[in-house]
Short mmCIF file of C-alpha atoms in Angstrom, two decimals:
data_model
loop_
_atom_site.label_atom_id
_atom_site.label_comp_id
_atom_site.label_asym_id
_atom_site.label_seq_id
_atom_site.Cartn_x
_atom_site.Cartn_y
_atom_site.Cartn_z
CA MET V 1 0.00 0.00 0.00
CA VAL V 2 2.75 2.43 0.96
CA ARG V 3 4.66 1.56 -2.20
CA ASN V 4 1.60 2.21 -4.38
CA LEU V 5 1.05 5.61 -2.72
CA LEU V 6 4.71 6.43 -3.30
CA ILE V 7 4.37 5.55 -6.99
CA LEU V 8 1.25 7.71 -7.37
CA PHE V 9 2.93 10.61 -5.57
CA THR V 10 5.98 10.25 -7.83
CA PHE V 11 3.77 10.20 -10.92
CA PHE V 12 1.86 13.40 -10.04
CA PHE V 13 4.99 15.17 -8.83
CA PHE V 14 6.85 14.52 -12.05
CA PHE V 15 3.77 15.22 -14.19
CA PHE V 16 3.48 18.76 -12.80
CA LEU V 17 7.26 19.14 -12.95
CA LYS V 18 7.16 18.18 -16.62
CA GLN V 19 4.39 20.69 -17.36
CA ASN V 20 6.39 23.40 -15.64
CA LEU V 21 9.54 22.55 -17.53
CA PHE V 22 7.81 22.75 -20.90
CA SER V 23 6.14 26.04 -20.01
CA GLN V 24 9.53 27.52 -19.14
CA SER V 25 11.38 26.49 -22.27
CA GLN V 26 10.80 24.32 -25.30
CA ALA V 27 14.41 23.15 -25.12
CA SER V 28 14.22 22.08 -21.47
CA ASP V 29 14.46 18.42 -20.61
CA GLY V 30 11.29 16.65 -19.52
CA ILE V 31 9.89 13.28 -18.51
CA ALA V 32 9.35 10.77 -21.29
CA ALA V 33 8.15 7.93 -19.04
CA ILE V 34 7.91 6.67 -15.47
CA VAL V 35 8.70 3.03 -14.73
CA ASN V 36 7.60 2.27 -11.15
CA ASP V 37 9.62 4.90 -9.25
CA LYS V 38 12.22 5.50 -11.99
CA VAL V 39 12.08 8.41 -14.45
CA ILE V 40 13.19 8.21 -18.09
CA THR V 41 13.87 11.66 -19.53
CA PHE V 42 13.58 13.01 -23.05
CA SER V 43 17.33 13.62 -23.09
CA GLN V 44 17.91 9.90 -22.51
CA VAL V 45 15.63 9.09 -25.44
CA ARG V 46 17.36 11.63 -27.68
CA LYS V 47 20.78 10.26 -26.77
CA GLN V 48 19.60 6.74 -27.52
CA VAL V 49 18.18 7.62 -30.93
CA GLU V 50 20.77 10.21 -31.99
CA PRO V 51 22.80 8.02 -34.42
CA ASN V 52 19.61 6.74 -36.07
CA GLU V 53 18.21 10.25 -36.40
CA ALA V 54 21.35 11.42 -38.21
CA VAL V 55 20.79 8.72 -40.85
CA LEU V 56 17.09 9.58 -41.14
CA ARG V 57 17.87 13.27 -41.71
CA GLU V 58 20.13 12.32 -44.60
CA THR V 59 17.50 10.02 -46.12
CA TYR V 60 14.13 11.74 -45.61
CA GLN V 61 12.70 15.24 -45.50
CA GLY V 62 9.45 17.07 -44.81
CA PRO V 63 6.49 15.29 -43.15
CA GLU V 64 7.98 11.85 -43.81
CA LEU V 65 11.12 12.81 -41.88
CA VAL V 66 8.99 13.99 -38.95
CA ASP V 67 7.04 10.70 -38.93
CA ARG V 68 10.21 8.62 -39.12
CA ILE V 69 11.83 10.50 -36.24
CA LYS V 70 8.68 10.06 -34.12
CA GLU V 71 8.74 6.31 -34.81
CA ALA V 72 12.45 6.10 -33.95
CA ARG V 73 12.01 8.02 -30.68
CA LEU V 74 9.02 5.91 -29.66
CA SER V 75 10.98 2.74 -30.40
CA ALA V 76 13.93 4.06 -28.37
CA LEU V 77 11.64 4.95 -25.45
CA ARG V 78 10.14 1.46 -25.43
CA ALA V 79 13.62 -0.05 -25.45
CA LEU V 80 14.62 2.12 -22.49
CA ILE V 81 11.49 1.05 -20.61
CA ASP V 82 12.29 -2.62 -21.24
CA ARG V 83 15.86 -2.02 -20.09
CA GLU V 84 14.71 -0.34 -16.89
CA LEU V 85 12.26 -3.16 -16.13
CA ILE V 86 15.06 -5.72 -16.51
CA ILE V 87 17.39 -3.77 -14.23
CA GLN V 88 14.66 -3.37 -11.61
CA ASP V 89 13.90 -7.11 -11.80
CA PHE V 90 17.62 -7.81 -11.24
CA LYS V 91 17.65 -5.58 -8.15
CA SER V 92 14.38 -6.95 -6.75
CA LYS V 93 15.85 -10.45 -6.78
CA LYS V 94 18.87 -9.18 -4.80
CA TYR V 95 21.32 -10.24 -7.48
CA ALA V 96 24.71 -8.52 -7.58
CA ILE V 97 27.69 -8.17 -9.87
CA PRO V 98 30.99 -7.63 -8.01
CA ASP V 99 32.81 -4.34 -8.55
CA SER V 100 35.92 -6.38 -9.32
CA PHE V 101 34.16 -7.85 -12.36
CA ILE V 102 33.37 -4.38 -13.75
CA GLU V 103 36.92 -3.22 -13.09
CA SER V 104 38.22 -6.27 -14.93
CA ARG V 105 35.96 -5.53 -17.90
CA VAL V 106 37.16 -1.93 -18.00
CA ARG V 107 40.79 -3.09 -18.01
CA ASP V 108 39.97 -5.48 -20.88
CA ILE V 109 38.37 -2.64 -22.85
CA ILE V 110 41.37 -0.36 -22.29
CA ARG V 111 43.73 -3.14 -23.38
CA THR V 112 41.80 -4.24 -26.50
CA GLN V 113 40.31 -0.94 -27.72
CA PHE V 114 42.90 1.60 -26.54
CA ASP V 115 46.11 -0.47 -26.73
CA GLY V 116 46.40 -0.33 -22.95
CA ASP V 117 46.44 3.49 -22.91
CA ARG V 118 44.27 4.53 -19.96
CA ILE V 119 44.78 8.24 -20.69
CA ALA V 120 43.37 7.78 -24.21
CA PHE V 121 40.41 5.96 -22.66
CA ILE V 122 39.73 8.81 -20.20
CA ARG V 123 40.06 11.44 -22.93
CA THR V 124 37.57 9.58 -25.12
CA LEU V 125 35.07 9.51 -22.25
CA GLN V 126 35.58 13.24 -21.64
CA ALA V 127 35.07 14.00 -25.34
CA ASN V 128 31.71 12.26 -25.09
CA GLY V 129 30.77 14.06 -21.88
CA VAL V 130 30.89 10.89 -19.78
CA SER V 131 32.76 10.43 -16.50
CA GLU V 132 34.53 7.19 -15.67
CA GLU V 133 31.95 6.40 -12.99
CA GLN V 134 29.10 7.01 -15.43
CA TYR V 135 30.77 4.74 -17.95
CA LYS V 136 31.15 1.99 -15.35
CA GLN V 137 27.47 2.36 -14.44
CA GLN V 138 26.49 2.07 -18.10
CA LEU V 139 28.70 -0.99 -18.45
CA LEU V 140 27.18 -2.53 -15.32
CA GLU V 141 23.64 -2.00 -16.62
CA GLN V 142 24.60 -3.46 -19.99
CA ILE V 143 25.98 -6.58 -18.30
CA ILE V 144 22.87 -6.86 -16.11
CA VAL V 145 20.56 -6.74 -19.14
CA GLN V 146 22.60 -9.34 -21.02
CA ALA V 147 22.81 -11.65 -18.01
CA MET V 148 19.08 -11.39 -17.21
CA ARG V 149 18.09 -12.06 -20.81
CA MET V 150 20.26 -15.16 -20.87
CA LYS V 151 19.00 -16.34 -17.48
CA ASN V 152 15.33 -15.96 -18.32
CA VAL V 153 15.57 -17.62 -21.73
CA SER V 154 18.04 -20.33 -20.80
CA GLU V 155 16.09 -23.45 -21.79
CA PRO V 156 17.23 -25.03 -25.06
CA VAL V 157 14.93 -24.39 -28.03
CA ILE V 158 14.13 -27.52 -30.04
CA ILE V 159 13.10 -27.09 -33.68
CA SER V 160 11.39 -30.05 -35.33
CA PRO V 161 12.03 -31.21 -38.93
CA TYR V 162 8.40 -30.30 -39.71
CA GLN V 163 8.97 -26.68 -38.62
CA ILE V 164 12.04 -26.45 -40.85
CA GLU V 165 10.22 -27.92 -43.86
CA LYS V 166 7.22 -25.65 -43.32
CA TYR V 167 9.43 -22.55 -43.15
CA TYR V 168 11.15 -23.64 -46.36
CA GLN V 169 7.83 -24.02 -48.17
CA ASP V 170 6.38 -20.78 -46.76
CA HIS V 171 9.50 -18.77 -47.74
CA ILE V 172 10.44 -20.58 -50.95
CA ALA V 173 11.31 -17.34 -52.79
CA GLN V 174 13.95 -16.59 -50.13
CA PHE V 175 15.93 -19.66 -51.27
CA PHE V 176 15.80 -19.00 -55.00
CA GLU V 177 19.11 -18.04 -56.54
CA PRO V 178 18.46 -15.55 -59.37
CA PRO V 179 20.14 -15.88 -62.78
CA GLN V 180 23.75 -14.65 -62.87
CA VAL V 181 26.26 -13.58 -65.48
CA LYS V 182 30.05 -13.48 -65.37
CA LEU V 183 31.20 -10.19 -66.83
CA ARG V 184 34.20 -8.14 -67.82
CA ILE V 185 33.78 -4.41 -68.42
CA ILE V 186 35.65 -1.50 -69.89
CA PHE V 187 34.39 1.87 -68.68
CA LEU V 188 35.36 5.33 -69.92
CA GLN V 189 34.04 8.39 -68.10
CA LYS V 190 32.35 11.09 -70.14
CA THR V 191 34.51 14.13 -70.81
CA SER V 192 33.39 17.22 -68.90
CA PHE V 193 34.02 19.59 -71.82
CA LYS V 194 33.42 18.35 -75.36
CA ASP V 195 35.86 19.04 -78.19
CA LYS V 196 34.93 20.48 -81.60
CA ARG V 197 35.85 19.29 -85.08
CA ALA V 198 34.99 20.12 -88.66
CA THR V 199 32.58 17.90 -90.58
CA VAL V 200 32.90 17.00 -94.27
CA ASP V 201 30.73 19.99 -95.18
CA GLY V 202 32.88 22.38 -93.16
CA GLN V 203 30.57 22.72 -90.18
CA LEU V 204 31.77 22.47 -86.59
CA GLU V 205 30.39 19.70 -84.41
CA GLU V 206 30.91 18.79 -80.78
CA TYR V 207 32.16 15.34 -79.88
CA ASP V 208 33.29 13.48 -76.79
CA PRO V 209 36.85 12.15 -77.01
CA ALA V 210 35.95 9.41 -74.51
CA LYS V 211 33.29 8.08 -76.88
CA GLU V 212 35.79 8.13 -79.74
CA THR V 213 38.21 6.11 -77.61
CA ALA V 214 35.46 3.63 -76.72
CA THR V 215 34.63 3.19 -80.40
CA GLU V 216 38.31 2.59 -81.23
CA LEU V 217 38.57 0.00 -78.44
CA LEU V 218 35.48 -1.79 -79.75
CA SER V 219 37.09 -1.96 -83.20
CA LYS V 220 40.23 -3.50 -81.69
CA LEU V 221 38.15 -6.07 -79.82
CA GLN V 222 36.32 -7.00 -83.01
CA LEU V 223 39.69 -7.58 -84.63
CA GLY V 224 40.70 -9.99 -81.84
CA ALA V 225 42.37 -7.79 -79.20
CA ASP V 226 42.49 -9.19 -75.66
CA PHE V 227 39.62 -7.72 -73.62
CA ALA V 228 41.38 -8.04 -70.26
CA GLU V 229 44.52 -6.33 -71.56
CA LEU V 230 42.55 -3.38 -72.99
CA ALA V 231 40.63 -3.09 -69.71
CA ARG V 232 43.85 -2.94 -67.69
CA THR V 233 45.21 -0.25 -70.01
CA TYR V 234 42.19 1.97 -70.71
CA SER V 235 39.34 1.26 -68.32
CA GLU V 236 38.42 3.78 -65.62
CA GLY V 237 35.96 1.41 -63.98
CA PRO V 238 36.00 -1.18 -61.19
CA LYS V 239 38.37 -4.16 -61.26
CA ARG V 240 40.62 -2.44 -63.79
CA MET V 241 43.75 -4.25 -62.58
CA ASP V 242 41.84 -7.55 -62.81
CA GLY V 243 41.13 -6.93 -66.48
CA GLY V 244 37.65 -5.57 -65.72
CA ASP V 245 36.55 -8.93 -64.27
CA LEU V 246 33.39 -8.34 -62.19
CA GLY V 247 32.90 -12.03 -61.47
CA TRP V 248 29.39 -13.44 -61.07
CA VAL V 249 26.72 -10.76 -60.69
CA THR V 250 22.92 -10.64 -60.59
CA LYS V 251 20.71 -8.39 -62.67
CA ASP V 252 19.75 -6.11 -59.78
CA SER V 253 23.42 -5.41 -58.99
CA LEU V 254 24.01 -3.79 -62.40
CA ARG V 255 22.93 -0.54 -63.99
CA PRO V 256 19.72 -1.15 -65.98
CA GLU V 257 21.43 -0.41 -69.33
CA ILE V 258 24.23 -2.88 -68.55
CA ALA V 259 21.90 -5.51 -67.12
CA ASP V 260 19.60 -5.43 -70.15
CA ALA V 261 22.55 -5.94 -72.49
CA ALA V 262 24.35 -8.56 -70.40
CA PHE V 263 21.35 -10.82 -69.85
CA SER V 264 20.44 -10.79 -73.55
CA MET V 265 23.94 -11.85 -74.67
CA TYR V 266 25.48 -15.29 -75.01
CA PRO V 267 28.82 -16.45 -73.51
CA GLY V 268 31.80 -15.13 -75.43
CA GLN V 269 29.88 -12.19 -76.92
CA THR V 270 31.07 -8.59 -76.68
CA SER V 271 28.59 -5.73 -76.61
CA GLY V 272 28.71 -2.50 -78.56
CA VAL V 273 29.45 0.80 -76.87
CA ILE V 274 26.74 1.31 -74.21
CA GLU V 275 26.21 4.95 -73.29
CA THR V 276 24.95 5.85 -69.83
CA ILE V 277 24.57 9.12 -67.98
CA ASP V 278 28.13 8.93 -66.65
CA GLY V 279 30.09 7.29 -69.42
CA TYR V 280 30.62 4.54 -71.99
CA TYR V 281 30.73 0.81 -71.32
CA ILE V 282 31.86 -2.16 -73.32
CA ILE V 283 31.02 -5.51 -71.72
CA ARG V 284 32.03 -9.07 -72.46
CA LEU V 285 29.89 -11.97 -71.26
CA GLU V 286 32.18 -14.72 -69.96
CA ASP V 287 29.52 -17.15 -68.73
CA LYS V 288 25.89 -17.43 -67.70
CA ARG V 289 23.95 -19.28 -64.97
CA LYS V 290 20.24 -19.97 -64.86
CA GLY V 291 18.30 -19.24 -61.69
CA LYS V 292 17.79 -22.19 -59.38
CA LEU V 293 16.16 -23.14 -56.11
CA LYS V 294 18.52 -24.10 -53.28
CA PRO V 295 17.59 -27.60 -52.05
CA LEU V 296 16.32 -27.93 -48.48
CA ALA V 297 19.37 -29.98 -47.50
CA ASP V 298 21.61 -27.00 -48.30
CA VAL V 299 19.66 -24.53 -46.16
CA ARG V 300 18.37 -26.73 -43.34
CA THR V 301 20.98 -25.49 -40.81
CA GLN V 302 20.34 -21.87 -41.82
CA ILE V 303 16.58 -22.25 -41.33
CA GLU V 304 17.03 -23.98 -37.99
CA GLY V 305 19.18 -21.06 -36.77
CA LEU V 306 16.55 -18.54 -37.89
CA LEU V 307 13.76 -20.45 -36.13
CA ILE V 308 15.78 -20.80 -32.91
CA GLN V 309 16.46 -17.05 -32.90
CA GLU V 310 12.79 -16.32 -33.61
CA GLN V 311 11.65 -18.59 -30.77
CA ARG V 312 14.12 -17.06 -28.32
CA GLN V 313 12.85 -13.59 -29.22
CA LYS V 314 9.28 -14.73 -28.51
CA LEU V 315 10.29 -16.16 -25.14
CA GLN V 316 12.13 -12.95 -24.25
CA GLN V 317 9.11 -10.86 -25.24
CA GLN V 318 6.85 -13.03 -23.06
CA TRP V 319 9.21 -12.45 -20.13
CA ILE V 320 9.25 -8.67 -20.76
CA ASP V 321 5.46 -8.61 -21.11
CA ASN V 322 5.19 -10.37 -17.75
CA LEU V 323 7.43 -7.72 -16.14
CA LYS V 324 5.27 -4.98 -17.68
CA ALA V 325 2.08 -6.54 -16.37
CA LYS V 326 3.39 -6.22 -12.79
CA ALA V 327 4.83 -2.72 -13.19
CA PHE V 328 3.53 0.86 -13.10
CA ILE V 329 4.42 2.40 -16.47
CA LYS V 330 3.37 5.81 -17.71
CA MET V 331 4.53 7.19 -21.09
CA PHE V 332 4.17 10.90 -21.88
#
């Protein structure tokens, strides 16, 4: 009874505190959630989601960016709530991790990540605005969460042959190997500034020297020149030193113009000059493979691993849901 009253008091106290903070300044920190008698702040959420937000800002804009950031922050808040529930469960069971264990882990980190340089370790913490004690606390909580997850989902997960076969049939497209081609390419980048030359009727026309070179190379290839040798000498594309050998590639890994040409050719054939927005390509098809379905025997172990991971995640979520059912949680 006393504990419940304390929780309610904490909730109302921090609710009014939050309102006051937001009325004072939009930039002020506030309360994102209360988990029993523990507060999770907006600054904690922002810190958690910061790296993800940076990627989102580079990828999206406008209303979609706003929606994506909201989703990311909500996901981060839920993760922090789960983390806090696990830590509180650890403490309620009177478990403990010796300080000597944390100190040992810190020494290992300094040795492996900082070449044994403790000063470099301290300076890195300071650059991130974290004290050594705060870092040790974060490390402790990380170890607690890992240990509790392992402890509460410790029973071995058994996957039956039927489950493996059903997954294979239900996800058959996942095990289909698409058609592939083995290619060599010569690539010449378009010239930034075109040259001019006189035509037979005395007019001036613009032309790209790179295209002229590509046409000359194609003529040499048609006369029997070695493709790999010309690629090593002239190509400005990938795998130049390997004679332009791209190896086995799928259609979706190539530019559309190159893919369309490559998959319509036969082994040993050389294309014409293929112009794209950035340059000129000549490709040679070395070999071709048809698409095929991987047999179950080849992917059985892979499927079993996926199903074990999936089942463990379900068991962990059941455990977290049980902790939530017994806790006081308020999200703002």
